[in-house]
Amino acid sequence: MPETDARLCKLVKLLTSHATVVVSGTKIADELDISRSEVWRLIQQLREIGVDIEGHPATGYQLKAIPDLLLPGMLLPLLRGTIFSSVSHYYKIGSTNDIAMEFAAEDAPEGSVFLAEQQTAGRGRGAREWHSEQAAGIYCSVILRPELPPSEILVLSLAVALAVYDSVQQVDARVIPDLKWPNDLLLGGKKFCGILAEMNAEITRVRYMVVGIGINVNQSHFPQDLQTSATSLRIETGTEWSRLDLCAALLKSLDREYAQIMQDSGARESILRRFQERSSMARGRQVEVADGRCMFAGITDGLDERGFLKVRTAQRVRTILSGTFKFAEKSKA
Ligand code: BTN
């Protein structure tokens, strides 16, 4: 599935800047330096992905609604001054993390962003599937090349969750997500964002990493098997969100968090503190852990200095390194 044709982005920009008038096929063809039949083909492509365009070759075309697409031409001007200076956009792709890992292996620069309107093989942690409905969510992967040992990457991934938290708050300060260690964001006890950080590393050095962020933004419903665990910003707030605004806010917040980690020796403490402040589950919650070899139950007791979740059991304080864990329902008392 190829990267979005750059002429499609130009066409949307052109129609958006003339949103109230009919633009003739000839004018579009001239401005984009393409043939009239090519204009028609691009218009059809936009209609296929749900952009509402009235008109036909004889009369010209008019955009009926400004589409909320994550096109590089719309996003890049909002990202000036950040490390995110290259955005690749796909209407449909298997997984943005897969394509980003491929490009990273081919030396793509730090700050390359990969966005899709739809994923057909979106991946979550633990080989789970990430439901990726067309144009409803944000499916975003970025390449980072942090000069850090692999042991510091957990803290970096906690900072990504903080960046998502901040971006949601910037768009609507009334929405207060709850962070679930290590990388989930919840609203009303259901998940609306997950983060999949993958890396290629030596023992002491990260060569590159890809941070994949999936945010359920404007979904109005989910498949049956996700209904009890997944939600979207739209379901929780009752309003449609601008994916473009949220995506820009997210990448700007991520740029800030990343710059702090790379430049400020006190950043790690700040990340651990802020993560715990924004997580109702990091302390004092009953949890059951299955870590592959054994199962244990206890009470969460904050994060250790590396970013691992501590659990106080009857015998001792343990850390959750991997595996699955389940929080008990909060008591109503
Ligand atoms: C999780 O909570 O399990 C992590 C979900 C991560 C989903 C995102 S969507 C963009 C990127 N591409 C993928 O295939 N996965 C991540």
PDB file of N, CA and C in Angstrom, residues 49-147:
ATOM      1  N   ILE A  49     -12.316   7.747   0.229  1.00  0.00           N
ATOM      2  CA  ILE A  49     -11.947   7.723   1.657  1.00  0.00           C
ATOM      3  C   ILE A  49     -12.852   8.648   2.470  1.00  0.00           C
ATOM      4  N   GLY A  50     -13.981   9.007   1.883  1.00  0.00           N
ATOM      5  CA  GLY A  50     -15.010   9.682   2.660  1.00  0.00           C
ATOM      6  C   GLY A  50     -15.000  11.197   2.603  1.00  0.00           C
ATOM      7  N   VAL A  51     -14.169  11.802   1.747  1.00  0.00           N
ATOM      8  CA  VAL A  51     -14.188  13.270   1.653  1.00  0.00           C
ATOM      9  C   VAL A  51     -15.391  13.670   0.792  1.00  0.00           C
ATOM     10  N   ASP A  52     -16.203  14.586   1.317  1.00  0.00           N
ATOM     11  CA  ASP A  52     -17.447  14.968   0.656  1.00  0.00           C
ATOM     12  C   ASP A  52     -17.172  16.101  -0.351  1.00  0.00           C
ATOM     13  N   ILE A  53     -17.129  15.749  -1.645  1.00  0.00           N
ATOM     14  CA  ILE A  53     -16.856  16.742  -2.694  1.00  0.00           C
ATOM     15  C   ILE A  53     -18.024  16.742  -3.666  1.00  0.00           C
ATOM     16  N   GLU A  54     -18.610  17.923  -3.873  1.00  0.00           N
ATOM     17  CA  GLU A  54     -19.734  18.030  -4.808  1.00  0.00           C
ATOM     18  C   GLU A  54     -19.195  18.427  -6.183  1.00  0.00           C
ATOM     19  N   GLY A  55     -19.930  18.040  -7.245  1.00  0.00           N
ATOM     20  CA  GLY A  55     -19.554  18.499  -8.588  1.00  0.00           C
ATOM     21  C   GLY A  55     -18.989  17.398  -9.448  1.00  0.00           C
ATOM     22  N   HIS A  56     -18.679  17.784 -10.691  1.00  0.00           N
ATOM     23  CA  HIS A  56     -18.122  16.826 -11.652  1.00  0.00           C
ATOM     24  C   HIS A  56     -17.296  17.595 -12.678  1.00  0.00           C
ATOM     25  N   PRO A  57     -16.632  16.880 -13.615  1.00  0.00           N
ATOM     26  CA  PRO A  57     -15.675  17.550 -14.515  1.00  0.00           C
ATOM     27  C   PRO A  57     -16.261  18.752 -15.268  1.00  0.00           C
ATOM     28  N   ALA A  58     -17.556  18.718 -15.607  1.00  0.00           N
ATOM     29  CA  ALA A  58     -18.118  19.807 -16.423  1.00  0.00           C
ATOM     30  C   ALA A  58     -18.281  21.100 -15.625  1.00  0.00           C
ATOM     31  N   THR A  59     -18.653  20.989 -14.329  1.00  0.00           N
ATOM     32  CA  THR A  59     -18.960  22.207 -13.561  1.00  0.00           C
ATOM     33  C   THR A  59     -17.827  22.642 -12.640  1.00  0.00           C
ATOM     34  N   GLY A  60     -17.034  21.717 -12.208  1.00  0.00           N
ATOM     35  CA  GLY A  60     -15.995  22.009 -11.203  1.00  0.00           C
ATOM     36  C   GLY A  60     -16.350  21.327  -9.888  1.00  0.00           C
ATOM     37  N   TYR A  61     -15.515  21.569  -8.891  1.00  0.00           N
ATOM     38  CA  TYR A  61     -15.653  20.809  -7.641  1.00  0.00           C
ATOM     39  C   TYR A  61     -15.712  21.757  -6.442  1.00  0.00           C
ATOM     40  N   GLN A  62     -16.491  21.318  -5.421  1.00  0.00           N
ATOM     41  CA  GLN A  62     -16.544  22.098  -4.182  1.00  0.00           C
ATOM     42  C   GLN A  62     -16.530  21.143  -2.984  1.00  0.00           C
ATOM     43  N   LEU A  63     -15.676  21.490  -2.039  1.00  0.00           N
ATOM     44  CA  LEU A  63     -15.572  20.693  -0.825  1.00  0.00           C
ATOM     45  C   LEU A  63     -16.780  21.008   0.058  1.00  0.00           C
ATOM     46  N   LYS A  64     -17.528  19.988   0.481  1.00  0.00           N
ATOM     47  CA  LYS A  64     -18.719  20.251   1.301  1.00  0.00           C
ATOM     48  C   LYS A  64     -18.386  20.290   2.800  1.00  0.00           C
ATOM     49  N   ALA A  65     -17.341  19.571   3.188  1.00  0.00           N
ATOM     50  CA  ALA A  65     -16.928  19.593   4.604  1.00  0.00           C
ATOM     51  C   ALA A  65     -15.412  19.498   4.627  1.00  0.00           C
ATOM     52  N   ILE A  66     -14.803  20.268   5.524  1.00  0.00           N
ATOM     53  CA  ILE A  66     -13.341  20.211   5.617  1.00  0.00           C
ATOM     54  C   ILE A  66     -12.967  18.840   6.197  1.00  0.00           C
ATOM     55  N   PRO A  67     -12.205  18.048   5.470  1.00  0.00           N
ATOM     56  CA  PRO A  67     -11.907  16.711   5.989  1.00  0.00           C
ATOM     57  C   PRO A  67     -10.866  16.732   7.098  1.00  0.00           C
ATOM     58  N   ASP A  68     -11.085  15.889   8.082  1.00  0.00           N
ATOM     59  CA  ASP A  68     -10.146  15.803   9.202  1.00  0.00           C
ATOM     60  C   ASP A  68      -9.120  14.713   8.884  1.00  0.00           C
ATOM     61  N   LEU A  69      -8.296  14.973   7.886  1.00  0.00           N
ATOM     62  CA  LEU A  69      -7.282  13.999   7.494  1.00  0.00           C
ATOM     63  C   LEU A  69      -5.931  14.445   8.048  1.00  0.00           C
ATOM     64  N   LEU A  70      -5.062  13.472   8.294  1.00  0.00           N
ATOM     65  CA  LEU A  70      -3.768  13.805   8.911  1.00  0.00           C
ATOM     66  C   LEU A  70      -2.707  13.974   7.833  1.00  0.00           C
ATOM     67  N   LEU A  71      -3.009  14.820   6.861  1.00  0.00           N
ATOM     68  CA  LEU A  71      -2.115  14.970   5.712  1.00  0.00           C
ATOM     69  C   LEU A  71      -0.875  15.789   6.082  1.00  0.00           C
ATOM     70  N   PRO A  72       0.286  15.383   5.565  1.00  0.00           N
ATOM     71  CA  PRO A  72       1.529  16.103   5.899  1.00  0.00           C
ATOM     72  C   PRO A  72       1.412  17.604   5.648  1.00  0.00           C
ATOM     73  N   GLY A  73       0.749  17.989   4.541  1.00  0.00           N
ATOM     74  CA  GLY A  73       0.636  19.408   4.213  1.00  0.00           C
ATOM     75  C   GLY A  73      -0.111  20.196   5.278  1.00  0.00           C
ATOM     76  N   MET A  74      -0.992  19.534   6.008  1.00  0.00           N
ATOM     77  CA  MET A  74      -1.749  20.219   7.061  1.00  0.00           C
ATOM     78  C   MET A  74      -1.018  20.144   8.405  1.00  0.00           C
ATOM     79  N   LEU A  75      -0.309  19.045   8.617  1.00  0.00           N
ATOM     80  CA  LEU A  75       0.327  18.824   9.916  1.00  0.00           C
ATOM     81  C   LEU A  75       1.675  19.549  10.046  1.00  0.00           C
ATOM     82  N   LEU A  76       2.469  19.483   8.985  1.00  0.00           N
ATOM     83  CA  LEU A  76       3.846  20.008   9.092  1.00  0.00           C
ATOM     84  C   LEU A  76       3.923  21.477   9.517  1.00  0.00           C
ATOM     85  N   PRO A  77       3.046  22.358   8.997  1.00  0.00           N
ATOM     86  CA  PRO A  77       3.142  23.755   9.456  1.00  0.00           C
ATOM     87  C   PRO A  77       2.913  23.896  10.962  1.00  0.00           C
ATOM     88  N   LEU A  78       2.180  22.935  11.554  1.00  0.00           N
ATOM     89  CA  LEU A  78       1.911  23.009  12.997  1.00  0.00           C
ATOM     90  C   LEU A  78       3.073  22.439  13.828  1.00  0.00           C
ATOM     91  N   LEU A  79       4.032  21.819  13.149  1.00  0.00           N
ATOM     92  CA  LEU A  79       5.118  21.141  13.877  1.00  0.00           C
ATOM     93  C   LEU A  79       6.457  21.848  13.741  1.00  0.00           C
ATOM     94  N   ARG A  80       6.413  23.091  13.226  1.00  0.00           N
ATOM     95  CA  ARG A  80       7.687  23.801  13.037  1.00  0.00           C
ATOM     96  C   ARG A  80       8.431  23.927  14.359  1.00  0.00           C
ATOM     97  N   GLY A  81       9.748  23.766  14.314  1.00  0.00           N
ATOM     98  CA  GLY A  81      10.561  23.906  15.522  1.00  0.00           C
ATOM     99  C   GLY A  81      10.675  22.615  16.319  1.00  0.00           C
ATOM    100  N   THR A  82       9.978  21.552  15.899  1.00  0.00           N
ATOM    101  CA  THR A  82      10.105  20.268  16.604  1.00  0.00           C
ATOM    102  C   THR A  82      11.040  19.349  15.803  1.00  0.00           C
ATOM    103  N   ILE A  83      11.345  18.178  16.390  1.00  0.00           N
ATOM    104  CA  ILE A  83      12.189  17.230  15.637  1.00  0.00           C
ATOM    105  C   ILE A  83      11.390  16.544  14.531  1.00  0.00           C
ATOM    106  N   PHE A  84      10.063  16.779  14.516  1.00  0.00           N
ATOM    107  CA  PHE A  84       9.231  16.040  13.567  1.00  0.00           C
ATOM    108  C   PHE A  84       9.089  16.824  12.251  1.00  0.00           C
ATOM    109  N   SER A  85      10.095  16.677  11.406  1.00  0.00           N
ATOM    110  CA  SER A  85      10.096  17.482  10.178  1.00  0.00           C
ATOM    111  C   SER A  85       9.803  16.644   8.938  1.00  0.00           C
ATOM    112  N   SER A  86       9.553  15.353   9.117  1.00  0.00           N
ATOM    113  CA  SER A  86       9.195  14.521   7.965  1.00  0.00           C
ATOM    114  C   SER A  86       7.987  13.671   8.346  1.00  0.00           C
ATOM    115  N   VAL A  87       6.899  13.825   7.594  1.00  0.00           N
ATOM    116  CA  VAL A  87       5.671  13.068   7.876  1.00  0.00           C
ATOM    117  C   VAL A  87       5.301  12.249   6.642  1.00  0.00           C
ATOM    118  N   SER A  88       5.189  10.929   6.807  1.00  0.00           N
ATOM    119  CA  SER A  88       4.711  10.068   5.722  1.00  0.00           C
ATOM    120  C   SER A  88       3.286   9.634   6.065  1.00  0.00           C
ATOM    121  N   HIS A  89       2.414   9.742   5.083  1.00  0.00           N
ATOM    122  CA  HIS A  89       0.995   9.473   5.331  1.00  0.00           C
ATOM    123  C   HIS A  89       0.506   8.343   4.432  1.00  0.00           C
ATOM    124  N   TYR A  90      -0.322   7.458   4.990  1.00  0.00           N
ATOM    125  CA  TYR A  90      -0.869   6.325   4.227  1.00  0.00           C
ATOM    126  C   TYR A  90      -2.376   6.283   4.465  1.00  0.00           C
ATOM    127  N   TYR A  91      -3.122   6.064   3.392  1.00  0.00           N
ATOM    128  CA  TYR A  91      -4.562   5.895   3.607  1.00  0.00           C
ATOM    129  C   TYR A  91      -4.842   4.554   4.254  1.00  0.00           C
ATOM    130  N   LYS A  92      -4.119   3.529   3.816  1.00  0.00           N
ATOM    131  CA  LYS A  92      -4.312   2.202   4.380  1.00  0.00           C
ATOM    132  C   LYS A  92      -2.947   1.520   4.425  1.00  0.00           C
ATOM    133  N   ILE A  93      -2.641   0.929   5.557  1.00  0.00           N
ATOM    134  CA  ILE A  93      -1.353   0.230   5.676  1.00  0.00           C
ATOM    135  C   ILE A  93      -1.524  -0.900   6.673  1.00  0.00           C
ATOM    136  N   GLY A  94      -0.606  -1.875   6.651  1.00  0.00           N
ATOM    137  CA  GLY A  94      -0.674  -2.945   7.650  1.00  0.00           C
ATOM    138  C   GLY A  94      -0.525  -2.353   9.043  1.00  0.00           C
ATOM    139  N   SER A  95       0.691  -1.872   9.336  1.00  0.00           N
ATOM    140  CA  SER A  95       0.962  -1.290  10.657  1.00  0.00           C
ATOM    141  C   SER A  95       1.986  -0.162  10.494  1.00  0.00           C
ATOM    142  N   THR A  96       1.712   0.985  11.093  1.00  0.00           N
ATOM    143  CA  THR A  96       2.667   2.100  10.993  1.00  0.00           C
ATOM    144  C   THR A  96       3.969   1.752  11.726  1.00  0.00           C
ATOM    145  N   ASN A  97       3.889   0.904  12.775  1.00  0.00           N
ATOM    146  CA  ASN A  97       5.132   0.504  13.445  1.00  0.00           C
ATOM    147  C   ASN A  97       6.006  -0.332  12.514  1.00  0.00           C
ATOM    148  N   ASP A  98       5.377  -1.208  11.725  1.00  0.00           N
ATOM    149  CA  ASP A  98       6.172  -2.047  10.816  1.00  0.00           C
ATOM    150  C   ASP A  98       6.897  -1.182   9.792  1.00  0.00           C
ATOM    151  N   ILE A  99       6.187  -0.235   9.199  1.00  0.00           N
ATOM    152  CA  ILE A  99       6.814   0.576   8.153  1.00  0.00           C
ATOM    153  C   ILE A  99       7.895   1.473   8.767  1.00  0.00           C
ATOM    154  N   ALA A 100       7.625   1.976   9.978  1.00  0.00           N
ATOM    155  CA  ALA A 100       8.622   2.833  10.637  1.00  0.00           C
ATOM    156  C   ALA A 100       9.873   2.027  10.979  1.00  0.00           C
ATOM    157  N   MET A 101       9.708   0.775  11.434  1.00  0.00           N
ATOM    158  CA  MET A 101      10.881  -0.070  11.738  1.00  0.00           C
ATOM    159  C   MET A 101      11.679  -0.334  10.463  1.00  0.00           C
ATOM    160  N   GLU A 102      10.974  -0.552   9.350  1.00  0.00           N
ATOM    161  CA  GLU A 102      11.690  -0.785   8.074  1.00  0.00           C
ATOM    162  C   GLU A 102      12.502   0.449   7.688  1.00  0.00           C
ATOM    163  N   PHE A 103      11.875   1.619   7.775  1.00  0.00           N
ATOM    164  CA  PHE A 103      12.586   2.856   7.405  1.00  0.00           C
ATOM    165  C   PHE A 103      13.741   3.125   8.371  1.00  0.00           C
ATOM    166  N   ALA A 104      13.520   2.847   9.662  1.00  0.00           N
ATOM    167  CA  ALA A 104      14.583   3.089  10.654  1.00  0.00           C
ATOM    168  C   ALA A 104      15.795   2.213  10.334  1.00  0.00           C
ATOM    169  N   ALA A 105      15.530   0.965   9.930  1.00  0.00           N
ATOM    170  CA  ALA A 105      16.637   0.057   9.585  1.00  0.00           C
ATOM    171  C   ALA A 105      17.392   0.560   8.364  1.00  0.00           C
ATOM    172  N   GLU A 106      16.705   1.355   7.541  1.00  0.00           N
ATOM    173  CA  GLU A 106      17.341   1.925   6.333  1.00  0.00           C
ATOM    174  C   GLU A 106      17.897   3.323   6.601  1.00  0.00           C
ATOM    175  N   ASP A 107      18.098   3.658   7.881  1.00  0.00           N
ATOM    176  CA  ASP A 107      18.721   4.930   8.283  1.00  0.00           C
ATOM    177  C   ASP A 107      17.829   6.168   8.144  1.00  0.00           C
ATOM    178  N   ALA A 108      16.524   5.991   8.161  1.00  0.00           N
ATOM    179  CA  ALA A 108      15.645   7.181   8.164  1.00  0.00           C
ATOM    180  C   ALA A 108      15.977   8.024   9.388  1.00  0.00           C
ATOM    181  N   PRO A 109      15.909   9.348   9.270  1.00  0.00           N
ATOM    182  CA  PRO A 109      16.361  10.192  10.391  1.00  0.00           C
ATOM    183  C   PRO A 109      15.416  10.154  11.595  1.00  0.00           C
ATOM    184  N   GLU A 110      16.007  10.503  12.734  1.00  0.00           N
ATOM    185  CA  GLU A 110      15.206  10.684  13.939  1.00  0.00           C
ATOM    186  C   GLU A 110      14.122  11.723  13.659  1.00  0.00           C
ATOM    187  N   GLY A 111      12.938  11.502  14.189  1.00  0.00           N
ATOM    188  CA  GLY A 111      11.859  12.468  14.005  1.00  0.00           C
ATOM    189  C   GLY A 111      10.994  12.163  12.794  1.00  0.00           C
ATOM    190  N   SER A 112      11.274  11.067  12.063  1.00  0.00           N
ATOM    191  CA  SER A 112      10.385  10.696  10.949  1.00  0.00           C
ATOM    192  C   SER A 112       9.065  10.192  11.547  1.00  0.00           C
ATOM    193  N   VAL A 113       7.963  10.687  10.994  1.00  0.00           N
ATOM    194  CA  VAL A 113       6.633  10.329  11.506  1.00  0.00           C
ATOM    195  C   VAL A 113       5.891   9.532  10.435  1.00  0.00           C
ATOM    196  N   PHE A 114       5.190   8.486  10.856  1.00  0.00           N
ATOM    197  CA  PHE A 114       4.397   7.666   9.937  1.00  0.00           C
ATOM    198  C   PHE A 114       2.966   7.637  10.454  1.00  0.00           C
ATOM    199  N   LEU A 115       2.041   8.083   9.607  1.00  0.00           N
ATOM    200  CA  LEU A 115       0.639   8.166  10.021  1.00  0.00           C
ATOM    201  C   LEU A 115      -0.229   7.408   9.036  1.00  0.00           C
ATOM    202  N   ALA A 116      -1.274   6.771   9.529  1.00  0.00           N
ATOM    203  CA  ALA A 116      -2.201   6.077   8.627  1.00  0.00           C
ATOM    204  C   ALA A 116      -3.629   6.444   9.003  1.00  0.00           C
ATOM    205  N   GLU A 117      -4.477   6.502   7.979  1.00  0.00           N
ATOM    206  CA  GLU A 117      -5.904   6.703   8.250  1.00  0.00           C
ATOM    207  C   GLU A 117      -6.523   5.385   8.729  1.00  0.00           C
ATOM    208  N   GLN A 118      -5.918   4.278   8.273  1.00  0.00           N
ATOM    209  CA  GLN A 118      -6.452   2.958   8.628  1.00  0.00           C
ATOM    210  C   GLN A 118      -5.305   1.950   8.669  1.00  0.00           C
ATOM    211  N   GLN A 119      -5.350   1.039   9.623  1.00  0.00           N
ATOM    212  CA  GLN A 119      -4.360  -0.046   9.654  1.00  0.00           C
ATOM    213  C   GLN A 119      -5.104  -1.368   9.485  1.00  0.00           C
ATOM    214  N   THR A 120      -4.532  -2.254   8.666  1.00  0.00           N
ATOM    215  CA  THR A 120      -5.183  -3.560   8.491  1.00  0.00           C
ATOM    216  C   THR A 120      -4.536  -4.618   9.392  1.00  0.00           C
ATOM    217  N   ALA A 121      -3.365  -4.298   9.954  1.00  0.00           N
ATOM    218  CA  ALA A 121      -2.706  -5.242  10.871  1.00  0.00           C
ATOM    219  C   ALA A 121      -2.085  -4.461  12.023  1.00  0.00           C
ATOM    220  N   GLY A 122      -2.874  -3.554  12.603  1.00  0.00           N
ATOM    221  CA  GLY A 122      -2.394  -2.747  13.728  1.00  0.00           C
ATOM    222  C   GLY A 122      -2.045  -3.672  14.893  1.00  0.00           C
ATOM    223  N   ARG A 123      -0.882  -3.420  15.510  1.00  0.00           N
ATOM    224  CA  ARG A 123      -0.407  -4.314  16.567  1.00  0.00           C
ATOM    225  C   ARG A 123      -0.376  -3.626  17.914  1.00  0.00           C
ATOM    226  N   GLY A 124      -0.724  -4.390  18.957  1.00  0.00           N
ATOM    227  CA  GLY A 124      -0.587  -3.888  20.318  1.00  0.00           C
ATOM    228  C   GLY A 124       0.508  -4.651  21.031  1.00  0.00           C
ATOM    229  N   ARG A 125       0.698  -4.356  22.323  1.00  0.00           N
ATOM    230  CA  ARG A 125       1.694  -5.094  23.082  1.00  0.00           C
ATOM    231  C   ARG A 125       1.255  -6.542  23.248  1.00  0.00           C
ATOM    232  N   GLY A 126       2.241  -7.435  23.438  1.00  0.00           N
ATOM    233  CA  GLY A 126       1.914  -8.845  23.634  1.00  0.00           C
ATOM    234  C   GLY A 126       1.228  -9.449  22.421  1.00  0.00           C
ATOM    235  N   ALA A 127       1.594  -8.995  21.227  1.00  0.00           N
ATOM    236  CA  ALA A 127       1.054  -9.533  19.960  1.00  0.00           C
ATOM    237  C   ALA A 127      -0.458  -9.403  19.852  1.00  0.00           C
ATOM    238  N   ARG A 128      -1.034  -8.498  20.630  1.00  0.00           N
ATOM    239  CA  ARG A 128      -2.482  -8.281  20.487  1.00  0.00           C
ATOM    240  C   ARG A 128      -2.755  -7.426  19.256  1.00  0.00           C
ATOM    241  N   GLU A 129      -3.997  -7.456  18.804  1.00  0.00           N
ATOM    242  CA  GLU A 129      -4.384  -6.658  17.632  1.00  0.00           C
ATOM    243  C   GLU A 129      -4.789  -5.253  18.110  1.00  0.00           C
ATOM    244  N   TRP A 130      -4.520  -4.234  17.293  1.00  0.00           N
ATOM    245  CA  TRP A 130      -5.007  -2.886  17.635  1.00  0.00           C
ATOM    246  C   TRP A 130      -6.070  -2.508  16.608  1.00  0.00           C
ATOM    247  N   HIS A 131      -7.302  -2.398  17.081  1.00  0.00           N
ATOM    248  CA  HIS A 131      -8.431  -2.084  16.209  1.00  0.00           C
ATOM    249  C   HIS A 131      -8.223  -0.693  15.604  1.00  0.00           C
ATOM    250  N   SER A 132      -8.211  -0.587  14.264  1.00  0.00           N
ATOM    251  CA  SER A 132      -7.789   0.672  13.614  1.00  0.00           C
ATOM    252  C   SER A 132      -8.779   1.110  12.532  1.00  0.00           C
ATOM    253  N   GLU A 133      -9.954   1.495  12.956  1.00  0.00           N
ATOM    254  CA  GLU A 133     -11.017   1.910  12.032  1.00  0.00           C
ATOM    255  C   GLU A 133     -10.608   3.146  11.220  1.00  0.00           C
ATOM    256  N   GLN A 134     -11.015   3.166   9.968  1.00  0.00           N
ATOM    257  CA  GLN A 134     -10.619   4.249   9.052  1.00  0.00           C
ATOM    258  C   GLN A 134     -11.029   5.641   9.538  1.00  0.00           C
ATOM    259  N   ALA A 135     -10.043   6.527   9.578  1.00  0.00           N
ATOM    260  CA  ALA A 135     -10.233   7.951   9.863  1.00  0.00           C
ATOM    261  C   ALA A 135     -10.904   8.240  11.207  1.00  0.00           C
ATOM    262  N   ALA A 136     -10.941   7.237  12.100  1.00  0.00           N
ATOM    263  CA  ALA A 136     -11.578   7.459  13.400  1.00  0.00           C
ATOM    264  C   ALA A 136     -10.541   7.692  14.499  1.00  0.00           C
ATOM    265  N   GLY A 137      -9.372   7.078  14.338  1.00  0.00           N
ATOM    266  CA  GLY A 137      -8.356   7.187  15.379  1.00  0.00           C
ATOM    267  C   GLY A 137      -7.089   7.835  14.865  1.00  0.00           C
ATOM    268  N   ILE A 138      -6.107   7.951  15.767  1.00  0.00           N
ATOM    269  CA  ILE A 138      -4.768   8.379  15.354  1.00  0.00           C
ATOM    270  C   ILE A 138      -3.881   7.141  15.444  1.00  0.00           C
ATOM    271  N   TYR A 139      -3.262   6.787  14.319  1.00  0.00           N
ATOM    272  CA  TYR A 139      -2.350   5.646  14.267  1.00  0.00           C
ATOM    273  C   TYR A 139      -1.011   6.220  13.827  1.00  0.00           C
ATOM    274  N   CYS A 140      -0.120   6.383  14.780  1.00  0.00           N
ATOM    275  CA  CYS A 140       1.074   7.194  14.548  1.00  0.00           C
ATOM    276  C   CYS A 140       2.314   6.482  15.081  1.00  0.00           C
ATOM    277  N   SER A 141       3.361   6.429  14.273  1.00  0.00           N
ATOM    278  CA  SER A 141       4.636   5.878  14.751  1.00  0.00           C
ATOM    279  C   SER A 141       5.744   6.870  14.441  1.00  0.00           C
ATOM    280  N   VAL A 142       6.676   7.013  15.388  1.00  0.00           N
ATOM    281  CA  VAL A 142       7.792   7.939  15.164  1.00  0.00           C
ATOM    282  C   VAL A 142       9.105   7.213  15.403  1.00  0.00           C
ATOM    283  N   ILE A 143      10.120   7.630  14.645  1.00  0.00           N
ATOM    284  CA  ILE A 143      11.458   7.055  14.822  1.00  0.00           C
ATOM    285  C   ILE A 143      12.260   7.959  15.754  1.00  0.00           C
ATOM    286  N   LEU A 144      12.836   7.359  16.794  1.00  0.00           N
ATOM    287  CA  LEU A 144      13.736   8.106  17.684  1.00  0.00           C
ATOM    288  C   LEU A 144      15.085   7.386  17.712  1.00  0.00           C
ATOM    289  N   ARG A 145      16.128   8.166  17.917  1.00  0.00           N
ATOM    290  CA  ARG A 145      17.473   7.583  18.021  1.00  0.00           C
ATOM    291  C   ARG A 145      18.115   8.126  19.296  1.00  0.00           C
ATOM    292  N   PRO A 146      17.551   7.751  20.457  1.00  0.00           N
ATOM    293  CA  PRO A 146      18.046   8.329  21.723  1.00  0.00           C
ATOM    294  C   PRO A 146      19.422   7.795  22.087  1.00  0.00           C
ATOM    295  N   GLU A 147      20.275   8.700  22.551  1.00  0.00           N
ATOM    296  CA  GLU A 147      21.600   8.249  23.019  1.00  0.00           C
ATOM    297  C   GLU A 147      21.456   7.826  24.467  1.00  0.00           C
TER     298      GLU A 147
END
